């Protein structure tokens, strides 16, 4: 059913119950036709029997009137046979051998319908008892009339076929009405499909066409999807453009250092320039890795590997690669986490990448006054807030939006400008958020995550 057209689906949904109802009405009408045919023929037999009783009483059993003969010759479409018994069982008039012998007992009310066989054919008959005096003989006379069942069956079949034809015509007309109604009702969908199919591959503008109320939800969803695709494509174009712009300088530096190494006058100068070449290559590699990390975090196609993460263990793991750099700069790394802090359902790799970027960001941009980088956490109302604070030069509130943007930096430096962007993307993929709360000194970054896995925010 799901692979068929909507037009056929709606038509069948409407017609099948109507056809079932029509079949039920047809069955009921067939039974009514049978009962009607039986009643009509039984009533005809009774009328004929009463006419014979009257004629026999008037003529003494010698003659049947012309009207009664006409009635006998064509009652309900077929001849009727009759027979009259005297009180003592002697034949009076009519056909010589009735289907029911005189010896059978009559009912108390004097009328008896029966089914029997006459000359090898099924018949429907009536016996009627009447007190009368004919030729000086008084008593109960028995009148028997009968007719072939085939006549009744033909009449019954005529009624049934008439009912079937009428029902068929009604259902056929109803099917045509339903079909055309469904076709006309679905025309707005066909027009909508035609309008969408005429669009170019790069046309993702919202659908403005007027549609029925039942389809408005679908159109709104399509427009939202178009908006998301447009946003994703724009973000991808921006990322590629920014990446090309940001990678151009490191790559140019690498090429320049490589050329300097090649043209060095002696081995000592070549080694010095080789050190600069390595630093330039490391910077380009770091930028490329950060770009790949940001793209992976923001891609919905990359599933999250949720697990119960112990924050103390994760923070210690993140601190180790930075200990040498912190010692060189004279910066202490601190961790203040409560003992009863619950595990966080998160992707260990991505959350670790976010913390790494925040600590690396503090060490690179904290300035000469930087002496501490502390990591703390609090749990309230089903959420955990992970904070990274430093006592460096900080970022003015007016530049918060700039540093959260891709490649954004408060001041030009050696960083890639992607650290906070990656951390914010990680928070959003986990259904949380990143904030830069006000602080008297340095920079504070808070990542708030739910204690139950959630869908990523839009």
Short mmCIF file of C-alpha atoms in Angstrom, two decimals:
data_model
loop_
_atom_site.label_atom_id
_atom_site.label_comp_id
_atom_site.label_asym_id
_atom_site.label_seq_id
_atom_site.Cartn_x
_atom_site.Cartn_y
_atom_site.Cartn_z
CA UNK A 1 0.00 0.00 0.00
CA UNK A 2 2.83 2.42 0.83
CA UNK A 3 4.30 2.10 -2.67
CA UNK A 4 1.03 3.02 -4.41
CA UNK A 5 0.01 6.52 -5.37
CA UNK A 6 -1.70 8.70 -2.80
CA UNK A 7 -4.63 9.07 -5.19
CA UNK A 8 -5.23 5.32 -5.31
CA UNK A 9 -4.63 5.00 -1.58
CA UNK A 10 -7.27 7.60 -0.69
CA UNK A 11 -9.72 6.14 -3.21
CA UNK A 12 -9.38 2.66 -1.71
CA UNK A 13 -9.65 3.98 1.84
CA UNK A 14 -12.96 5.63 0.97
CA UNK A 15 -14.38 2.95 -1.33
CA UNK A 16 -13.54 -0.23 0.57
CA UNK A 17 -15.80 0.56 3.57
CA UNK A 18 -18.54 1.65 1.16
CA UNK A 19 -18.19 -1.60 -0.80
CA UNK A 20 -18.34 -3.61 2.42
CA UNK A 21 -21.47 -1.70 3.43
CA UNK A 22 -22.92 -2.28 -0.05
CA UNK A 23 -22.20 -6.01 0.23
CA UNK A 24 -23.94 -6.14 3.62
CA UNK A 25 -26.93 -4.28 2.19
CA UNK A 26 -26.94 -6.64 -0.80
CA UNK A 27 -26.99 -9.73 1.43
CA UNK A 28 -29.80 -8.26 3.50
CA UNK A 29 -31.71 -7.33 0.35
CA UNK A 30 -31.32 -10.88 -1.03
CA UNK A 31 -32.87 -12.29 2.12
CA UNK A 32 -35.62 -9.70 1.92
CA UNK A 33 -36.24 -10.64 -1.73
CA UNK A 34 -36.56 -14.31 -0.80
CA UNK A 35 -38.95 -13.50 2.00
CA UNK A 36 -40.93 -11.17 -0.25
CA UNK A 37 -41.21 -13.79 -3.00
CA UNK A 38 -42.33 -16.39 -0.45
CA UNK A 39 -44.94 -14.03 1.03
CA UNK A 40 -46.25 -12.99 -2.39
CA UNK A 41 -46.66 -16.57 -3.60
CA UNK A 42 -48.15 -17.80 -0.33
CA UNK A 43 -50.64 -14.94 -0.44
CA UNK A 44 -51.46 -15.79 -4.08
CA UNK A 45 -52.06 -19.43 -3.13
CA UNK A 46 -54.40 -18.37 -0.33
CA UNK A 47 -56.31 -16.03 -2.65
CA UNK A 48 -56.67 -18.80 -5.24
CA UNK A 49 -57.80 -21.32 -2.62
CA UNK A 50 -60.47 -18.93 -1.30
CA UNK A 51 -61.70 -18.31 -4.86
CA UNK A 52 -62.01 -22.08 -5.42
CA UNK A 53 -63.86 -22.49 -2.13
CA UNK A 54 -66.39 -19.85 -3.24
CA UNK A 55 -66.88 -21.37 -6.68
CA UNK A 56 -67.27 -24.92 -5.34
CA UNK A 57 -69.83 -23.74 -2.79
CA UNK A 58 -71.88 -21.93 -5.42
CA UNK A 59 -71.76 -24.63 -8.10
CA UNK A 60 -71.85 -27.66 -5.83
CA UNK A 61 -68.41 -28.67 -7.07
CA UNK A 62 -69.43 -28.79 -10.70
CA UNK A 63 -67.82 -25.65 -12.18
CA UNK A 64 -65.13 -23.03 -11.63
CA UNK A 65 -65.80 -19.46 -12.65
CA UNK A 66 -63.97 -17.80 -15.53
CA UNK A 67 -62.27 -15.38 -13.16
CA UNK A 68 -60.98 -18.25 -11.04
CA UNK A 69 -59.75 -20.08 -14.13
CA UNK A 70 -57.80 -17.00 -15.16
CA UNK A 71 -56.39 -16.87 -11.66
CA UNK A 72 -55.38 -20.53 -11.85
CA UNK A 73 -53.78 -20.18 -15.26
CA UNK A 74 -51.44 -17.30 -14.35
CA UNK A 75 -50.97 -16.58 -10.66
CA UNK A 76 -47.69 -14.74 -9.99
CA UNK A 77 -46.41 -15.73 -13.41
CA UNK A 78 -47.28 -19.48 -13.47
CA UNK A 79 -50.23 -21.95 -13.39
CA UNK A 80 -51.79 -23.12 -10.13
CA UNK A 81 -53.13 -26.63 -9.66
CA UNK A 82 -56.01 -27.55 -7.34
CA UNK A 83 -57.85 -30.51 -5.82
CA UNK A 84 -60.94 -30.87 -3.58
CA UNK A 85 -61.59 -33.73 -1.13
CA UNK A 86 -65.04 -34.52 0.29
CA UNK A 87 -65.34 -35.17 4.06
CA UNK A 88 -65.00 -38.89 3.46
CA UNK A 89 -61.89 -38.45 1.27
CA UNK A 90 -63.72 -38.82 -2.02
CA UNK A 91 -62.48 -36.78 -4.96
CA UNK A 92 -64.77 -33.84 -5.75
CA UNK A 93 -63.05 -31.73 -8.42
CA UNK A 94 -59.68 -30.57 -9.70
CA UNK A 95 -56.62 -32.62 -10.51
CA UNK A 96 -56.90 -36.25 -9.52
CA UNK A 97 -53.82 -36.67 -7.31
CA UNK A 98 -52.69 -33.83 -5.05
CA UNK A 99 -49.12 -33.70 -3.57
CA UNK A 100 -50.52 -34.26 -0.05
CA UNK A 101 -52.91 -37.17 0.59
CA UNK A 102 -56.18 -36.68 2.45
CA UNK A 103 -54.99 -38.84 5.34
CA UNK A 104 -52.59 -36.18 6.62
CA UNK A 105 -54.01 -34.28 9.58
CA UNK A 106 -54.96 -30.65 9.04
CA UNK A 107 -53.81 -27.99 11.54
CA UNK A 108 -56.29 -26.55 14.04
CA UNK A 109 -56.63 -23.21 12.23
CA UNK A 110 -57.64 -24.95 9.00
CA UNK A 111 -54.76 -23.61 6.86
CA UNK A 112 -51.49 -25.42 6.11
CA UNK A 113 -48.62 -24.42 3.81
CA UNK A 114 -46.28 -27.16 2.66
CA UNK A 115 -43.39 -28.00 0.32
CA UNK A 116 -43.60 -31.21 -1.67
CA UNK A 117 -42.95 -32.86 -5.04
CA UNK A 118 -45.53 -33.17 -7.83
CA UNK A 119 -44.74 -35.12 -11.00
CA UNK A 120 -41.04 -34.96 -10.17
CA UNK A 121 -41.00 -31.18 -9.63
CA UNK A 122 -40.72 -29.22 -6.42
CA UNK A 123 -43.91 -27.41 -5.52
CA UNK A 124 -45.21 -25.04 -2.87
CA UNK A 125 -48.77 -25.77 -1.73
CA UNK A 126 -51.63 -24.81 0.56
CA UNK A 127 -54.31 -26.98 2.23
CA UNK A 128 -57.47 -25.32 3.46
CA UNK A 129 -60.30 -26.94 5.41
CA UNK A 130 -63.85 -25.55 5.12
CA UNK A 131 -67.23 -26.66 6.54
CA UNK A 132 -69.74 -26.91 3.71
CA UNK A 133 -72.76 -28.85 2.37
CA UNK A 134 -72.56 -30.02 -1.22
CA UNK A 135 -75.26 -32.20 -2.76
CA UNK A 136 -76.63 -33.02 0.67
CA UNK A 137 -73.26 -34.05 2.06
CA UNK A 138 -72.18 -31.89 4.99
CA UNK A 139 -68.75 -31.83 6.64
CA UNK A 140 -65.21 -30.55 6.30
CA UNK A 141 -64.05 -30.27 2.72
CA UNK A 142 -60.29 -30.11 2.04
CA UNK A 143 -59.03 -27.80 -0.68
CA UNK A 144 -55.47 -28.18 -1.96
CA UNK A 145 -53.71 -25.72 -4.30
CA UNK A 146 -50.08 -25.84 -5.37
CA UNK A 147 -47.63 -24.22 -7.77
CA UNK A 148 -44.15 -25.12 -9.01
CA UNK A 149 -41.30 -23.63 -6.97
CA UNK A 150 -39.48 -22.79 -10.22
CA UNK A 151 -41.98 -19.99 -10.83
CA UNK A 152 -41.28 -18.52 -7.40
CA UNK A 153 -37.52 -18.93 -7.90
CA UNK A 154 -37.70 -17.05 -11.21
CA UNK A 155 -39.56 -14.20 -9.53
CA UNK A 156 -37.08 -14.24 -6.65
CA UNK A 157 -34.09 -14.19 -9.04
CA UNK A 158 -35.63 -11.23 -10.83
CA UNK A 159 -35.84 -9.31 -7.56
CA UNK A 160 -32.29 -10.25 -6.56
CA UNK A 161 -30.74 -9.32 -9.90
CA UNK A 162 -32.61 -6.04 -9.87
CA UNK A 163 -31.14 -5.30 -6.44
CA UNK A 164 -27.64 -6.28 -7.58
CA UNK A 165 -27.86 -4.10 -10.69
CA UNK A 166 -29.08 -1.09 -8.71
CA UNK A 167 -26.37 -1.52 -6.05
CA UNK A 168 -23.73 -1.96 -8.75
CA UNK A 169 -24.82 1.21 -10.51
CA UNK A 170 -24.82 3.14 -7.23
CA UNK A 171 -21.36 1.86 -6.23
CA UNK A 172 -19.99 2.50 -9.73
CA UNK A 173 -21.29 6.05 -9.74
CA UNK A 174 -19.97 6.54 -6.21
CA UNK A 175 -16.54 5.22 -7.26
CA UNK A 176 -16.39 7.73 -10.11
CA UNK A 177 -17.44 10.56 -7.81
CA UNK A 178 -14.82 9.56 -5.21
CA UNK A 179 -12.11 9.22 -7.86
CA UNK A 180 -12.75 12.61 -9.37
CA UNK A 181 -13.10 14.10 -5.89
CA UNK A 182 -9.72 12.70 -4.85
CA UNK A 183 -8.11 13.87 -8.10
CA UNK A 184 -9.47 17.40 -7.63
CA UNK A 185 -8.64 17.39 -3.92
CA UNK A 186 -5.02 16.38 -4.59
CA UNK A 187 -4.52 18.92 -7.35
CA UNK A 188 -2.80 21.42 -4.98
CA UNK A 189 -0.23 18.71 -4.15
CA UNK A 190 0.34 18.06 -7.85
CA UNK A 191 0.77 21.80 -8.44
CA UNK A 192 3.19 21.97 -5.50
CA UNK A 193 5.19 19.05 -6.89
CA UNK A 194 5.29 20.71 -10.31
CA UNK A 195 6.46 23.99 -8.79
CA UNK A 196 9.24 22.27 -6.83
CA UNK A 197 10.34 20.18 -9.81
CA UNK A 198 10.77 23.34 -11.90
CA UNK A 199 13.26 24.78 -9.42
CA UNK A 200 16.94 24.78 -10.16
CA UNK A 201 19.35 22.72 -8.10
CA UNK A 202 20.65 25.85 -6.36
CA UNK A 203 17.21 27.35 -5.60
CA UNK A 204 16.58 26.71 -1.90
CA UNK A 205 14.36 29.73 -1.30
CA UNK A 206 11.24 29.17 0.87
CA UNK A 207 8.08 27.91 -0.81
CA UNK A 208 5.57 30.76 -0.96
CA UNK A 209 2.78 28.95 -2.84
CA UNK A 210 -0.65 28.86 -1.16
CA UNK A 211 -1.47 25.28 -0.12
CA UNK A 212 -4.35 23.61 1.79
CA UNK A 213 -4.23 23.62 5.57
CA UNK A 214 -3.41 19.88 5.70
CA UNK A 215 -0.22 20.44 3.67
CA UNK A 216 0.97 23.59 5.42
CA UNK A 217 2.90 21.57 8.01
CA UNK A 218 4.74 19.73 5.23
CA UNK A 219 5.56 23.00 3.48
CA UNK A 220 6.79 24.54 6.72
CA UNK A 221 8.99 21.51 7.29
CA UNK A 222 10.35 21.73 3.74
CA UNK A 223 11.06 25.44 4.18
CA UNK A 224 12.84 24.71 7.47
CA UNK A 225 14.85 21.99 5.73
CA UNK A 226 15.71 24.37 2.89
CA UNK A 227 16.84 26.89 5.49
CA UNK A 228 19.01 24.32 7.26
CA UNK A 229 20.57 23.19 3.99
CA UNK A 230 21.19 26.81 2.97
CA UNK A 231 22.75 27.52 6.36
CA UNK A 232 24.91 24.39 6.15
CA UNK A 233 26.05 25.23 2.62
CA UNK A 234 26.80 28.81 3.63
CA UNK A 235 28.72 27.59 6.68
CA UNK A 236 30.67 25.18 4.50
CA UNK A 237 31.47 27.90 1.98
CA UNK A 238 32.54 30.20 4.82
CA UNK A 239 34.69 27.47 6.36
CA UNK A 240 36.39 26.71 3.05
CA UNK A 241 36.95 30.39 2.35
CA UNK A 242 38.31 31.08 5.83
CA UNK A 243 40.42 27.93 5.80
CA UNK A 244 41.93 28.86 2.44
CA UNK A 245 42.64 32.36 3.72
CA UNK A 246 44.11 31.14 7.03
CA UNK A 247 46.16 28.36 5.49
CA UNK A 248 47.60 30.61 2.81
CA UNK A 249 50.00 32.41 5.18
CA UNK A 250 51.34 29.25 6.93
CA UNK A 251 51.81 27.50 3.61
CA UNK A 252 53.53 30.56 2.19
CA UNK A 253 55.74 30.61 5.30
CA UNK A 254 56.59 26.95 4.84
CA UNK A 255 57.51 27.54 1.20
CA UNK A 256 59.60 30.58 2.12
CA UNK A 257 61.45 28.67 4.88
CA UNK A 258 62.01 25.74 2.54
CA UNK A 259 63.45 28.09 -0.08
CA UNK A 260 65.64 29.70 2.62
CA UNK A 261 66.95 26.30 3.70
CA UNK A 262 67.75 25.42 0.11
CA UNK A 263 69.59 28.69 -0.47
CA UNK A 264 71.44 28.77 2.90
CA UNK A 265 75.17 29.60 2.39
CA UNK A 266 76.33 27.03 4.94
CA UNK A 267 75.15 24.21 7.17
CA UNK A 268 74.75 26.38 10.26
CA UNK A 269 72.43 28.80 8.50
CA UNK A 270 70.54 25.87 6.99
CA UNK A 271 69.91 24.35 10.44
CA UNK A 272 68.65 27.68 11.82
CA UNK A 273 66.28 28.12 8.94
CA UNK A 274 65.22 24.46 9.22
CA UNK A 275 64.05 25.19 12.79
CA UNK A 276 61.87 28.01 11.48
CA UNK A 277 60.62 25.66 8.74
CA UNK A 278 59.57 23.09 11.34
CA UNK A 279 57.70 25.75 13.37
CA UNK A 280 55.87 26.97 10.26
CA UNK A 281 54.97 23.41 9.28
CA UNK A 282 53.75 22.69 12.82
CA UNK A 283 51.57 25.81 12.74
CA UNK A 284 50.06 24.78 9.39
CA UNK A 285 49.51 21.24 10.68
CA UNK A 286 47.90 22.51 13.88
CA UNK A 287 45.55 24.75 11.91
CA UNK A 288 44.57 21.90 9.56
CA UNK A 289 43.94 19.57 12.51
CA UNK A 290 41.80 22.19 14.24
CA UNK A 291 39.77 22.70 11.07
CA UNK A 292 39.17 18.96 10.76
CA UNK A 293 38.18 18.76 14.44
CA UNK A 294 35.71 21.64 14.06
CA UNK A 295 34.16 20.04 10.96
CA UNK A 296 33.82 16.68 12.73
CA UNK A 297 32.19 18.26 15.77
CA UNK A 298 29.71 20.26 13.72
CA UNK A 299 28.83 17.39 11.38
CA UNK A 300 25.60 15.61 12.37
CA UNK A 301 26.78 12.59 10.37
CA UNK A 302 29.45 11.87 12.98
CA UNK A 303 27.69 9.98 15.82
CA UNK A 304 28.65 10.69 19.43
CA UNK A 305 30.11 7.86 21.48
CA UNK A 306 28.39 8.55 24.82
CA UNK A 307 29.92 7.15 27.97
CA UNK A 308 30.04 8.01 31.67
CA UNK A 309 33.05 10.33 31.91
CA UNK A 310 34.88 10.96 35.18
CA UNK A 311 35.81 14.64 35.08
CA UNK A 312 38.80 14.41 37.50
CA UNK A 313 40.39 11.70 35.39
CA UNK A 314 39.64 13.55 32.14
CA UNK A 315 41.11 16.82 33.45
CA UNK A 316 44.32 15.10 34.60
CA UNK A 317 44.60 13.43 31.20
CA UNK A 318 44.21 16.81 29.45
CA UNK A 319 46.71 18.53 31.79
CA UNK A 320 49.63 16.19 31.04
CA UNK A 321 50.48 17.40 27.51
CA UNK A 322 50.41 21.02 28.76
CA UNK A 323 52.52 20.62 31.90
CA UNK A 324 55.84 21.24 30.14
CA UNK A 325 54.54 24.36 28.35
CA UNK A 326 52.93 25.65 31.59
CA UNK A 327 56.19 25.11 33.50
CA UNK A 328 58.13 26.95 30.81
CA UNK A 329 55.76 29.91 31.10
CA UNK A 330 55.67 29.78 34.90
CA UNK A 331 51.97 28.96 34.96
CA UNK A 332 50.40 26.55 37.46
CA UNK A 333 47.55 24.26 36.38
CA UNK A 334 44.90 23.76 39.07
CA UNK A 335 41.91 21.45 39.39
CA UNK A 336 39.07 22.04 41.87
CA UNK A 337 36.41 19.36 41.45
CA UNK A 338 33.96 18.22 44.19
CA UNK A 339 34.29 14.62 45.38
CA UNK A 340 30.60 13.86 44.84
CA UNK A 341 30.58 15.10 41.25
CA UNK A 342 28.54 12.62 39.16
CA UNK A 343 29.88 11.15 35.90
CA UNK A 344 28.98 13.09 32.77
CA UNK A 345 27.39 11.28 29.80
CA UNK A 346 29.57 12.59 26.99
CA UNK A 347 31.90 11.69 24.15
CA UNK A 348 35.30 11.38 25.82
CA UNK A 349 37.32 12.38 22.76
CA UNK A 350 35.25 15.48 21.94
CA UNK A 351 34.98 16.70 25.55
CA UNK A 352 38.72 16.19 25.97
CA UNK A 353 39.30 18.14 22.75
CA UNK A 354 37.19 21.02 24.10
CA UNK A 355 39.16 21.16 27.36
CA UNK A 356 42.46 20.91 25.47
CA UNK A 357 41.52 23.86 23.30
CA UNK A 358 40.44 25.98 26.28
CA UNK A 359 43.68 25.32 28.22
CA UNK A 360 45.80 25.81 25.10
CA UNK A 361 43.91 29.04 24.41
CA UNK A 362 44.64 30.32 27.94
CA UNK A 363 48.36 29.50 27.69
CA UNK A 364 48.75 31.13 24.28
CA UNK A 365 46.68 34.26 24.83
CA UNK A 366 46.92 34.82 28.61
CA UNK A 367 49.74 37.29 28.18
CA UNK A 368 52.79 37.97 30.38
CA UNK A 369 50.66 38.40 33.52
CA UNK A 370 49.29 34.84 33.35
CA UNK A 371 50.13 32.75 36.42
CA UNK A 372 47.25 30.30 36.89
CA UNK A 373 44.80 28.23 34.83
CA UNK A 374 42.15 26.53 36.96
CA UNK A 375 39.49 23.96 36.07
CA UNK A 376 36.44 23.64 38.32
CA UNK A 377 32.95 22.11 38.11
CA UNK A 378 29.55 22.39 39.80
CA UNK A 379 26.43 20.23 39.44
CA UNK A 380 22.95 21.73 39.86
CA UNK A 381 19.46 20.82 38.58
CA UNK A 382 20.53 17.96 36.36
CA UNK A 383 23.36 19.88 34.68
CA UNK A 384 27.11 20.17 35.18
CA UNK A 385 29.01 23.38 34.54
CA UNK A 386 32.70 22.91 33.71
CA UNK A 387 34.70 26.15 34.11
CA UNK A 388 38.18 27.04 32.81
CA UNK A 389 39.52 30.31 34.32
CA UNK A 390 42.82 32.12 34.02
CA UNK A 391 44.26 35.30 35.53
CA UNK A 392 45.74 36.61 32.30
CA UNK A 393 44.86 39.72 30.31
CA UNK A 394 41.38 38.44 29.42
CA UNK A 395 39.08 39.59 26.66
CA UNK A 396 36.93 42.74 26.78
CA UNK A 397 33.18 42.03 26.83
CA UNK A 398 32.79 43.95 23.58
CA UNK A 399 34.99 41.36 21.83
CA UNK A 400 33.30 38.22 23.15
CA UNK A 401 31.35 37.69 19.91
CA UNK A 402 34.54 38.13 17.88
CA UNK A 403 36.57 35.53 19.81
CA UNK A 404 33.70 33.02 19.60
CA UNK A 405 33.65 33.30 15.80
CA UNK A 406 35.78 31.07 13.63
CA UNK A 407 39.36 32.31 13.33
CA UNK A 408 38.42 35.16 15.68
CA UNK A 409 41.10 36.58 18.00
CA UNK A 410 41.06 39.60 20.32
CA UNK A 411 44.65 40.35 19.25
CA UNK A 412 46.82 38.91 16.53
CA UNK A 413 48.87 35.97 17.78
CA UNK A 414 50.17 32.49 17.07
CA UNK A 415 46.83 30.75 17.66
CA UNK A 416 44.43 29.49 15.02
CA UNK A 417 41.34 31.31 16.31
CA UNK A 418 39.41 28.04 16.45
CA UNK A 419 39.77 27.01 20.10
CA UNK A 420 36.60 28.63 21.45
CA UNK A 421 34.67 27.71 18.29
CA UNK A 422 35.54 24.03 18.78
CA UNK A 423 34.64 24.13 22.48
CA UNK A 424 31.29 25.79 21.72
CA UNK A 425 30.50 23.25 18.99
CA UNK A 426 31.30 20.37 21.40
CA UNK A 427 28.93 21.83 24.01
CA UNK A 428 26.12 22.21 21.48
CA UNK A 429 26.59 18.66 20.13
CA UNK A 430 26.01 17.41 23.70
CA UNK A 431 22.86 19.49 24.14
CA UNK A 432 24.64 22.11 26.24
CA UNK A 433 26.07 25.59 25.76
CA UNK A 434 29.23 27.64 26.17
CA UNK A 435 29.31 31.03 27.90
CA UNK A 436 31.89 33.70 28.75
CA UNK A 437 30.78 34.95 32.19
CA UNK A 438 32.09 38.29 33.46
CA UNK A 439 35.17 38.12 35.68
CA UNK A 440 37.34 40.71 37.41
CA UNK A 441 40.56 39.42 35.89
CA UNK A 442 41.49 37.11 33.05
CA UNK A 443 39.04 35.04 31.01
CA UNK A 444 36.42 32.59 32.24
CA UNK A 445 34.81 29.99 29.97
CA UNK A 446 31.87 27.89 31.20
CA UNK A 447 30.66 24.73 29.44
CA UNK A 448 27.26 23.56 30.74
CA UNK A 449 26.25 19.99 29.90
CA UNK A 450 23.14 17.94 30.82
CA UNK A 451 23.52 14.89 33.07
CA UNK A 452 21.30 12.91 30.67
CA UNK A 453 22.17 12.44 26.98
CA UNK A 454 20.22 14.86 24.78
CA UNK A 455 19.86 15.70 21.13
CA UNK A 456 22.23 18.43 19.95
CA UNK A 457 20.82 21.93 19.86
CA UNK A 458 19.88 23.42 16.51
#
